[in-house]
Each structure stands twice: as structure tokens, then as C-alpha cells.
mmCIF file with all atom_site columns, C-alpha atoms in Angstrom:
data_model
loop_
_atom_site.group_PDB
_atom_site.id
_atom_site.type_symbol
_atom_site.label_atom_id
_atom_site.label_alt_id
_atom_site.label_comp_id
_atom_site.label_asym_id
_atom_site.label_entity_id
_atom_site.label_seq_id
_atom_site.pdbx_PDB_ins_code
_atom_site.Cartn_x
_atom_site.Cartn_y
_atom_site.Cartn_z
_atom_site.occupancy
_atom_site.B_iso_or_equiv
_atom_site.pdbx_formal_charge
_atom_site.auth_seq_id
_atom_site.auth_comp_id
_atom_site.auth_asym_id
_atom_site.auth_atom_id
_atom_site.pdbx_PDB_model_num
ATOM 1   C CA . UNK A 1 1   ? 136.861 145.964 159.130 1.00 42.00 ? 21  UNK A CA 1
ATOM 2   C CA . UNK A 1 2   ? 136.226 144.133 162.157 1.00 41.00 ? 22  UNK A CA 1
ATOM 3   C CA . UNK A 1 3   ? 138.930 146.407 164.057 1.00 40.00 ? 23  UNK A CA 1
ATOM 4   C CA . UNK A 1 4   ? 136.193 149.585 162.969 1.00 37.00 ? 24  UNK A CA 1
ATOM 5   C CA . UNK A 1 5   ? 133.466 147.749 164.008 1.00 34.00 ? 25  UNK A CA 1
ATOM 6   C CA . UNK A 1 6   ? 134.857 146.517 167.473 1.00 36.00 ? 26  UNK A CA 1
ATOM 7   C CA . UNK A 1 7   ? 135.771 150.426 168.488 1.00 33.00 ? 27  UNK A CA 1
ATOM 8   C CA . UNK A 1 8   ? 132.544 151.658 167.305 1.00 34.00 ? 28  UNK A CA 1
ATOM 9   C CA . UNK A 1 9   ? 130.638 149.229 169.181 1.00 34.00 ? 29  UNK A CA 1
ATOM 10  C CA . UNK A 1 10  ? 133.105 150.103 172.307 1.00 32.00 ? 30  UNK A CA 1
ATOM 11  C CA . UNK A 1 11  ? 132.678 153.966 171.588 1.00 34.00 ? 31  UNK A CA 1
ATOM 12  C CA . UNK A 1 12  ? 129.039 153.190 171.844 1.00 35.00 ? 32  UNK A CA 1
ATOM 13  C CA . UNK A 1 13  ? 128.855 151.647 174.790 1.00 33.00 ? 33  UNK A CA 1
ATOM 14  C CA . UNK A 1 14  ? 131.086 153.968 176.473 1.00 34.00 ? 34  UNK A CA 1
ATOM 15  C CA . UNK A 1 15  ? 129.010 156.775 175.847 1.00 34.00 ? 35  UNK A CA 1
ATOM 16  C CA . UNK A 1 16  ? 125.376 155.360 176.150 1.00 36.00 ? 36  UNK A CA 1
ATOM 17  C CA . UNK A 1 17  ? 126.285 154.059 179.969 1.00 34.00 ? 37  UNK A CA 1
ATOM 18  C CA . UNK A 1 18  ? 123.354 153.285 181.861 1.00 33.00 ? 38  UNK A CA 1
ATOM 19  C CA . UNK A 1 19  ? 121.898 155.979 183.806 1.00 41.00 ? 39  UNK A CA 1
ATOM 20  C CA . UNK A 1 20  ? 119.213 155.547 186.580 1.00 54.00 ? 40  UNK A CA 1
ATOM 21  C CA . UNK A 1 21  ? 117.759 158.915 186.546 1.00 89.00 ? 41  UNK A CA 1
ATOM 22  C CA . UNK A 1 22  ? 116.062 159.000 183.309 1.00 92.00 ? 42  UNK A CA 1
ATOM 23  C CA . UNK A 1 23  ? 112.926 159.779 183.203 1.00 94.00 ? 43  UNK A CA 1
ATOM 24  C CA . UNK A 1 24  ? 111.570 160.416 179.923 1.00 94.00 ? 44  UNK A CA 1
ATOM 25  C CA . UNK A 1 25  ? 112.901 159.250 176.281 1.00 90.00 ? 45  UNK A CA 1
ATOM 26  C CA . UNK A 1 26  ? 110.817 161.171 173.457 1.00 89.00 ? 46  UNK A CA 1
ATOM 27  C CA . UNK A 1 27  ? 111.615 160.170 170.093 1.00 84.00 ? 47  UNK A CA 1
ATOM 28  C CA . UNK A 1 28  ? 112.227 162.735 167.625 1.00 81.00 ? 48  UNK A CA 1
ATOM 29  C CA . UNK A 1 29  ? 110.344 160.809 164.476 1.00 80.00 ? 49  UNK A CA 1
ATOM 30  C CA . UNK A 1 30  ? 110.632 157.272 162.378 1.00 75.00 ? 50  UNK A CA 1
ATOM 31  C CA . UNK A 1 31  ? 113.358 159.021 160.192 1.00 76.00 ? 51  UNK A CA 1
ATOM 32  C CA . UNK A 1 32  ? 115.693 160.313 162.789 1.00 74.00 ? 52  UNK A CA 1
ATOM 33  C CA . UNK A 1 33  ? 118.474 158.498 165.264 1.00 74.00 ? 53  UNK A CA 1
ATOM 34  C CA . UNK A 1 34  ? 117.775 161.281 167.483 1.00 79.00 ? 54  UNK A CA 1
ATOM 35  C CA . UNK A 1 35  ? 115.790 161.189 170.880 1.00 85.00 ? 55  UNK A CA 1
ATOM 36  C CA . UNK A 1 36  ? 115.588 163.863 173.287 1.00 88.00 ? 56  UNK A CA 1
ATOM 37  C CA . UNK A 1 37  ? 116.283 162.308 176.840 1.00 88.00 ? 57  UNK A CA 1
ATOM 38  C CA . UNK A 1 38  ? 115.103 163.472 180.178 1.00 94.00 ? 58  UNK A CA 1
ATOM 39  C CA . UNK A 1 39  ? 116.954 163.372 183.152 1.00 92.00 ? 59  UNK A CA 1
ATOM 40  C CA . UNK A 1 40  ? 116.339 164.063 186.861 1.00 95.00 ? 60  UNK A CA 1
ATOM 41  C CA . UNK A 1 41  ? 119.532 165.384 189.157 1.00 94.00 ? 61  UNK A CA 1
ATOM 42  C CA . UNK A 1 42  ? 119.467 165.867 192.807 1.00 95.00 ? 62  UNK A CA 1
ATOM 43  C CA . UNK A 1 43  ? 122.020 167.929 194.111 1.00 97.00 ? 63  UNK A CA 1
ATOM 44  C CA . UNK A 1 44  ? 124.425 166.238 196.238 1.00 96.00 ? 64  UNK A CA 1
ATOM 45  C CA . UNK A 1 45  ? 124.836 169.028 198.533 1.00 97.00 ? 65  UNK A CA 1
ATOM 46  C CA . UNK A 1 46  ? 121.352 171.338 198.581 1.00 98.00 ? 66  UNK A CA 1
ATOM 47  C CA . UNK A 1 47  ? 119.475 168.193 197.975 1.00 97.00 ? 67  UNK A CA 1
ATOM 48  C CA . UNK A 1 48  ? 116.244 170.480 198.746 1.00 98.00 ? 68  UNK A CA 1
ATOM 49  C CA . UNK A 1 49  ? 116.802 170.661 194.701 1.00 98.00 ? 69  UNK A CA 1
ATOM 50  C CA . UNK A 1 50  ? 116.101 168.549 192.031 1.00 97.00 ? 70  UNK A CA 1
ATOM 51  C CA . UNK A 1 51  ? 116.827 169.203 188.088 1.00 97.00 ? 71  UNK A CA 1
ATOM 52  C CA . UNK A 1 52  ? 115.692 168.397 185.511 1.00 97.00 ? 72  UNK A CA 1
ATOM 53  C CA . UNK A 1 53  ? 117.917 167.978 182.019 1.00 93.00 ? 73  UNK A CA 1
ATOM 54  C CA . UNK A 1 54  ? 116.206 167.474 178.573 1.00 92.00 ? 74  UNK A CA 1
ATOM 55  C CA . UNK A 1 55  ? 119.009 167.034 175.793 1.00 83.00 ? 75  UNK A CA 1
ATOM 56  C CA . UNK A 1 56  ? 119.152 165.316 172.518 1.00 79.00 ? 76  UNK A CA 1
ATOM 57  C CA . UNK A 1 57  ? 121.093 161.760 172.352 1.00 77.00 ? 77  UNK A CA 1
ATOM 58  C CA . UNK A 1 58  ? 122.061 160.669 168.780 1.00 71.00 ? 78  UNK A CA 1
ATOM 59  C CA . UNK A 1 59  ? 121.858 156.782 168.418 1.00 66.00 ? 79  UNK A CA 1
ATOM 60  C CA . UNK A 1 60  ? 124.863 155.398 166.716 1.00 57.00 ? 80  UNK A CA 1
ATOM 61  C CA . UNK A 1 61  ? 126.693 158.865 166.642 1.00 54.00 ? 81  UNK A CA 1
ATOM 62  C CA . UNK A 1 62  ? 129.980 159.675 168.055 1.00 50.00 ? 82  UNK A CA 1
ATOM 63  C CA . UNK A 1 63  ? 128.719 163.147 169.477 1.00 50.00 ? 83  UNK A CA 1
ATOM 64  C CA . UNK A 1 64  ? 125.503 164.240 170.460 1.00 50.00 ? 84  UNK A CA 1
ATOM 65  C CA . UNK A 1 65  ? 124.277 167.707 169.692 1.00 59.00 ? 85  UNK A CA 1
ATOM 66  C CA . UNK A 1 66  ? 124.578 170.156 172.086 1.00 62.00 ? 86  UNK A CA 1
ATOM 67  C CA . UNK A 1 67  ? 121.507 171.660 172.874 1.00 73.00 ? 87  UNK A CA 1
ATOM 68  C CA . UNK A 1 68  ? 120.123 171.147 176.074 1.00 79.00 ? 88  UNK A CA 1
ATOM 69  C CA . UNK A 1 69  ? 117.017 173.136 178.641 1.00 92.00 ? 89  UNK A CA 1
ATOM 70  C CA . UNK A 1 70  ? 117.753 172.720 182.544 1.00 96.00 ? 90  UNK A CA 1
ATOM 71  C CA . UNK A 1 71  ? 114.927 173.246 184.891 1.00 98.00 ? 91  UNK A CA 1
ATOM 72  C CA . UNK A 1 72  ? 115.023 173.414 189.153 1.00 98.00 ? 92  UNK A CA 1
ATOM 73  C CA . UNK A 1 73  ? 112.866 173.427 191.679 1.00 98.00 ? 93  UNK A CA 1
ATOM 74  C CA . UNK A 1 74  ? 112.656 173.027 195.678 1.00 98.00 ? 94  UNK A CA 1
ATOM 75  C CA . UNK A 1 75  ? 112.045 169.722 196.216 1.00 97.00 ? 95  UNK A CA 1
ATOM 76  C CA . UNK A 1 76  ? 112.256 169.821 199.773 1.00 98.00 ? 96  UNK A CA 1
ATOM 77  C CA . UNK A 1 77  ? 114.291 171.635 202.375 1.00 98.00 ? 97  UNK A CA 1
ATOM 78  C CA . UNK A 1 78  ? 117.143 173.770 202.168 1.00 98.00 ? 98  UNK A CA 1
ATOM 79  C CA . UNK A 1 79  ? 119.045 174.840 205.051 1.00 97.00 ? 99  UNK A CA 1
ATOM 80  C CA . UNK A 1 80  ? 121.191 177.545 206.194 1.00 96.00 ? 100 UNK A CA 1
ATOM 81  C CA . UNK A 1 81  ? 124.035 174.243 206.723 1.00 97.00 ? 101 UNK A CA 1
ATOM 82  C CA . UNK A 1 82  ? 123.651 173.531 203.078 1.00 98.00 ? 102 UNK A CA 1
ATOM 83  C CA . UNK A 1 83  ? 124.277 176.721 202.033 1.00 97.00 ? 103 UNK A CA 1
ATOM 84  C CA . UNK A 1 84  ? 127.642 177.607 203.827 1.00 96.00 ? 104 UNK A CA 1
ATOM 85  C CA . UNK A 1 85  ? 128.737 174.432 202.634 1.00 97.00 ? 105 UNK A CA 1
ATOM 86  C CA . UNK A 1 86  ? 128.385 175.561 198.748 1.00 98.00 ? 106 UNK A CA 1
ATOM 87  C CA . UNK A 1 87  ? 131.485 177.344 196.778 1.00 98.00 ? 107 UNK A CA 1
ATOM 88  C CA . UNK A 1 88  ? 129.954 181.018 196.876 1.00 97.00 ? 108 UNK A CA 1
ATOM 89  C CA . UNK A 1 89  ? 132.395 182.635 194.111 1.00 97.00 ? 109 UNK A CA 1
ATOM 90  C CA . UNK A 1 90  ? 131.172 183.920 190.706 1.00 97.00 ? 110 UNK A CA 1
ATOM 91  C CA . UNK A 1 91  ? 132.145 180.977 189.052 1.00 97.00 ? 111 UNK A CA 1
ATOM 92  C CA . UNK A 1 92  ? 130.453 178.360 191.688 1.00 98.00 ? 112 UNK A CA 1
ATOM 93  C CA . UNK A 1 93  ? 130.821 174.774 191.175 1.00 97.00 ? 113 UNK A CA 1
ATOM 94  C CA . UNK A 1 94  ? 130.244 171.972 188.708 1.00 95.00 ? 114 UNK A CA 1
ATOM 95  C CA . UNK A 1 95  ? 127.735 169.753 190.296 1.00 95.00 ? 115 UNK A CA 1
ATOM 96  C CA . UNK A 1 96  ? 127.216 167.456 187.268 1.00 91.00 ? 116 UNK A CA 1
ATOM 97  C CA . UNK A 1 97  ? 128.854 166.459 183.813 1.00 86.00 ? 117 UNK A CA 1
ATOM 98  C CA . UNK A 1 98  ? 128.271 163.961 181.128 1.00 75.00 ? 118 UNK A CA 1
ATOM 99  C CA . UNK A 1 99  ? 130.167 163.496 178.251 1.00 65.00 ? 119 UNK A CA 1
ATOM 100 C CA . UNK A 1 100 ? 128.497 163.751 175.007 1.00 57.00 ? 120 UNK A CA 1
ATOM 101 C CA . UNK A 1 101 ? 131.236 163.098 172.646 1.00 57.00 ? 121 UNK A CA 1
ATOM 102 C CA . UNK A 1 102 ? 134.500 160.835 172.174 1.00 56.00 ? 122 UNK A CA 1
ATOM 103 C CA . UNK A 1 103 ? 135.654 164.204 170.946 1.00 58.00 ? 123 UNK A CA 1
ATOM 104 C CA . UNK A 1 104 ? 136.215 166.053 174.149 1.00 58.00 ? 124 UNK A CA 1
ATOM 105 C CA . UNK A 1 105 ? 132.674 167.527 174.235 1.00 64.00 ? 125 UNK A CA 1
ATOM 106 C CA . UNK A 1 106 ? 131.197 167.618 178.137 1.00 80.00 ? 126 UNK A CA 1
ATOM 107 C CA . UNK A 1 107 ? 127.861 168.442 178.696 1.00 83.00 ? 127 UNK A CA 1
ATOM 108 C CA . UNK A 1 108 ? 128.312 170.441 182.620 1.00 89.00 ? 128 UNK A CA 1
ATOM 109 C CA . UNK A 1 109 ? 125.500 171.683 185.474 1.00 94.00 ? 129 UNK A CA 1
ATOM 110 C CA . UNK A 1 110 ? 126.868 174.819 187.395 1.00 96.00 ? 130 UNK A CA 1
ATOM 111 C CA . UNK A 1 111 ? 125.588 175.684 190.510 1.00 98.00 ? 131 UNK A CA 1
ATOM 112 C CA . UNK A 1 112 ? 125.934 179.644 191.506 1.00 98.00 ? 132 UNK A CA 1
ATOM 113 C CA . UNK A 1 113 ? 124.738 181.287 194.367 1.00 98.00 ? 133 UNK A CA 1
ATOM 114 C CA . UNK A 1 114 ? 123.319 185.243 193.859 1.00 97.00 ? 134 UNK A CA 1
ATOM 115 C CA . UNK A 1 115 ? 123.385 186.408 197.617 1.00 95.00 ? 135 UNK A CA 1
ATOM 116 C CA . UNK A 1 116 ? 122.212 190.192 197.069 1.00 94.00 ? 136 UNK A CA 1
ATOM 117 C CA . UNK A 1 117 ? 118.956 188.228 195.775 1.00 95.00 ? 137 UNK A CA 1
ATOM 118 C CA . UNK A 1 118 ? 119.060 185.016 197.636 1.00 96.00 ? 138 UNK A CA 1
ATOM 119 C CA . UNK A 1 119 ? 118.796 182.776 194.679 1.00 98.00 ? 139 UNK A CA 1
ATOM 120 C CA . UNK A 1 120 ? 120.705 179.420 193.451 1.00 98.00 ? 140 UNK A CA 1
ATOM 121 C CA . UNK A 1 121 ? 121.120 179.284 189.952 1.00 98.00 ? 141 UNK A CA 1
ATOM 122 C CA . UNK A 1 122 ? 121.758 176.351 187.984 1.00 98.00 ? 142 UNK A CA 1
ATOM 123 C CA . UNK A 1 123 ? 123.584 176.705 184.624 1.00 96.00 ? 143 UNK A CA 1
ATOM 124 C CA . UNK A 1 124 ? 123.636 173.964 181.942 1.00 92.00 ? 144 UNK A CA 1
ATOM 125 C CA . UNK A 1 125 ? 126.416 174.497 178.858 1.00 88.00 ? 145 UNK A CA 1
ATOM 126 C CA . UNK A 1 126 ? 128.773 172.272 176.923 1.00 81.00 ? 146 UNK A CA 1
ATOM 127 C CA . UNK A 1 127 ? 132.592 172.751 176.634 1.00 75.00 ? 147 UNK A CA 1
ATOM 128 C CA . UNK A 1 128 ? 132.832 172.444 172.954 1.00 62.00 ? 148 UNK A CA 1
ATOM 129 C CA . UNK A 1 129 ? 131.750 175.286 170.772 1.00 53.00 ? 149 UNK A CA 1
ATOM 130 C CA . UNK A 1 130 ? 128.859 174.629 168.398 1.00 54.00 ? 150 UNK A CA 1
ATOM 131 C CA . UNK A 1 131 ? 127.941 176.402 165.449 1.00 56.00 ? 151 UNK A CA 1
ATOM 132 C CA . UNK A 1 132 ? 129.687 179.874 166.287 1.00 55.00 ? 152 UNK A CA 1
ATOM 133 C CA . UNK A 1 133 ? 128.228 179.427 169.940 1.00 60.00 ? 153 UNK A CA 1
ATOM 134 C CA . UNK A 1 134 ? 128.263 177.632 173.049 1.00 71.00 ? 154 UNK A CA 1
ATOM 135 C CA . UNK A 1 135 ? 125.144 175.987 174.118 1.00 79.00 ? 155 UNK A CA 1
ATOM 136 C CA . UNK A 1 136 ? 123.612 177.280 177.365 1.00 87.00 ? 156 UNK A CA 1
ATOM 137 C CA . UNK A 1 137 ? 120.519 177.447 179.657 1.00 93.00 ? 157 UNK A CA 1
ATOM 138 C CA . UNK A 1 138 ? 119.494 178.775 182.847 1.00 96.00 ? 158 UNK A CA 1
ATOM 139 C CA . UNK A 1 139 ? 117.034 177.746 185.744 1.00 98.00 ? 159 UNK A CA 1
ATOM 140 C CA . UNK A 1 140 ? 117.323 179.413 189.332 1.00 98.00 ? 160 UNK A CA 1
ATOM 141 C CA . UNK A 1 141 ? 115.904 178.680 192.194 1.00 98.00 ? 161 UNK A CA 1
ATOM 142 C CA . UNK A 1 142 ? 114.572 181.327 195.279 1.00 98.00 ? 162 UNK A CA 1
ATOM 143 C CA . UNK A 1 143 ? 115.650 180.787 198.804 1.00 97.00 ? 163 UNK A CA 1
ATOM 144 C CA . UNK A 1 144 ? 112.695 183.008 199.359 1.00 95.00 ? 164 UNK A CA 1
ATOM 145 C CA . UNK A 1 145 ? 110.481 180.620 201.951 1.00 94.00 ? 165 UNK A CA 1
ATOM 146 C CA . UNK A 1 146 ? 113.246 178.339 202.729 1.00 96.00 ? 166 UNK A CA 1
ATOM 147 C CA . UNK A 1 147 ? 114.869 177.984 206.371 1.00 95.00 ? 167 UNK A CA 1
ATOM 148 C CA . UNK A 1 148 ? 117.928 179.262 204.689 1.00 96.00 ? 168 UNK A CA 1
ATOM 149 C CA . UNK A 1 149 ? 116.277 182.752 203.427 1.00 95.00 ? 169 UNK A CA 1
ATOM 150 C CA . UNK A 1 150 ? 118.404 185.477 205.200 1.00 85.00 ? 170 UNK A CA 1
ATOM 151 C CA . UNK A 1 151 ? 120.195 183.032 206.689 1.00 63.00 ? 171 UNK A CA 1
ATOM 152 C CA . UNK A 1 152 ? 123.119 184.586 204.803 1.00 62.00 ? 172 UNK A CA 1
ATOM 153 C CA . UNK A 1 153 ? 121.940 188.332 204.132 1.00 65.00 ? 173 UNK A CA 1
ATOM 154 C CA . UNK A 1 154 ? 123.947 190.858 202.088 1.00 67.00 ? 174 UNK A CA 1
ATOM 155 C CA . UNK A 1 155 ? 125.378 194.011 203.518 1.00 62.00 ? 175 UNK A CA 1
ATOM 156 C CA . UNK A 1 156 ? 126.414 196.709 201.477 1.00 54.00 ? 176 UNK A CA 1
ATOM 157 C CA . UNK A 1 157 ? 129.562 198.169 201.283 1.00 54.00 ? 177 UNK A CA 1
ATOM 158 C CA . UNK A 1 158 ? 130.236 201.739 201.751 1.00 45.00 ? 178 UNK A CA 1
#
């Protein structure tokens, strides 16, 4: 008995972490465990962006659900430089995960770049299927206005 209790209270721990960028923790009601937690992410690389994650923790449960909303703005500059440095293929790049279960389930921020429209867009999902589907949502983010508008313009190909 104390064995079970001394790896849930290490599970626990492991998964709450402490994490500097909340900022907001709305509780779902007296007679849930569940809050809904919201997060702010800068981007490490076009840090003229800033995110912001909303997704339900579970108190005292080994996985949180899966749903989650993702929304990004310009938050300041964003620079040709920035852009060339960013992974420009159809998959882009993870720029954030969290893991929201001892179960393998990862909670992931993609960043992909849109150059026939000039537009970042940031895509929030989980790696574990839930309920028939995989969790998923979708902010983007213009370069219209932006030193780095037409910086990199699109040519088509004949």
C-alpha cells in the first residue's frame, strides 16, 4: 500500500511540474478535479509571437484530457532573419510539448509556415488518439505588416 501511494505521489509530481508561464487557472466547478489552465508561449525563434494554450489539467489523474484551443498573435517584431531561420517544409517544426499522461500521451505546438499566403500557423494536437479522434486546433498568424512580409515572396512555377 505504501509502494501505490509513493508512485502515485511521484507520478503526480512528475506531471504537475512547475511552469512559469501560466497565466490563468479556471476551475471547472466544486464537484470536479478538473481545471482548465492557461498558458502563455513565446516562440523561441519568431519571438515577435506569443501563444496562448488553454487545456484541461485533471488533479490527481494519471492523464489529462485532451482537448485543448491555441491562440497567436504578433507580439512584436518579426523579421525577414527569423523567418529563414524556421524549418519551411509541410510538416514544420515542434516548437513546444508537454506531456499530459504517464501513458505516452504528449500534448505538441507545430509551427508551419504558408508562403503563397505569408502566414505562420501554429497547430496544437496530442499524440494519443481520443475518443475515435485526435484532438486539434489551429491559430495563424499574418506576416502581412511585418518587416518580414515579402521578404520571402512566392513565385509560381510554370
Amino acid at each position: 500500500m505504501i509502494k501505490k501511494l509513493a508512485v502515485i505521489s511521484l507520478s503526480a509530481l512528475a506531471l504537475s511540474g512547475c511552469d512559469n508561464s501560466e497565466v490563468g487557472d479556471v476551475s471547472l466547478g466544486m464537484f470536479t478535479m478538473k481545471d482548465i489552465k492557461i498558458g502563455s508561449l513565446k516562440d523561441d525563434v519568431v519571438t515577435g509571437v506569443t501563444c496562448h494554450i488553454a487545456s484541461i489539467e485533471a488533479n490527481l489523474s494519471f492523464a489529462d484530457p485532451s482537448d485543448s484551443s491555441i491562440s497567436c498573435r504578433q507580439t512584436g517584431d518579426i523579421t525577414p532573419e527569423m523567418i529563414a531561420q524556421i524549418d519551411k517544409s509541410k510538416s514544420g517544426e515542434v516548437v513546444f510539448k508537454k506531456s499530459k499522461s504517464i501513458f505516452f500521451k504528449t500534448m505538441k505546438v507545430r509551427r508551419i509556415y504558408d508562403a503563397e499566403n505569408q502566414t505562420l500557423l501554429y497547430l496544437s494536437y496530442t499524440t494519443k488518439e481520443t475518443e475515435g479522434s485526435f484532438k486539434h486546433s489551429l491559430s495563424t498568424v499574418p506576416l502581412w505588416g511585418t518587416k518580414a512580409y515579402n521578404a520571402f515572396p512566392v513565385t509560381a512555377e510554370k
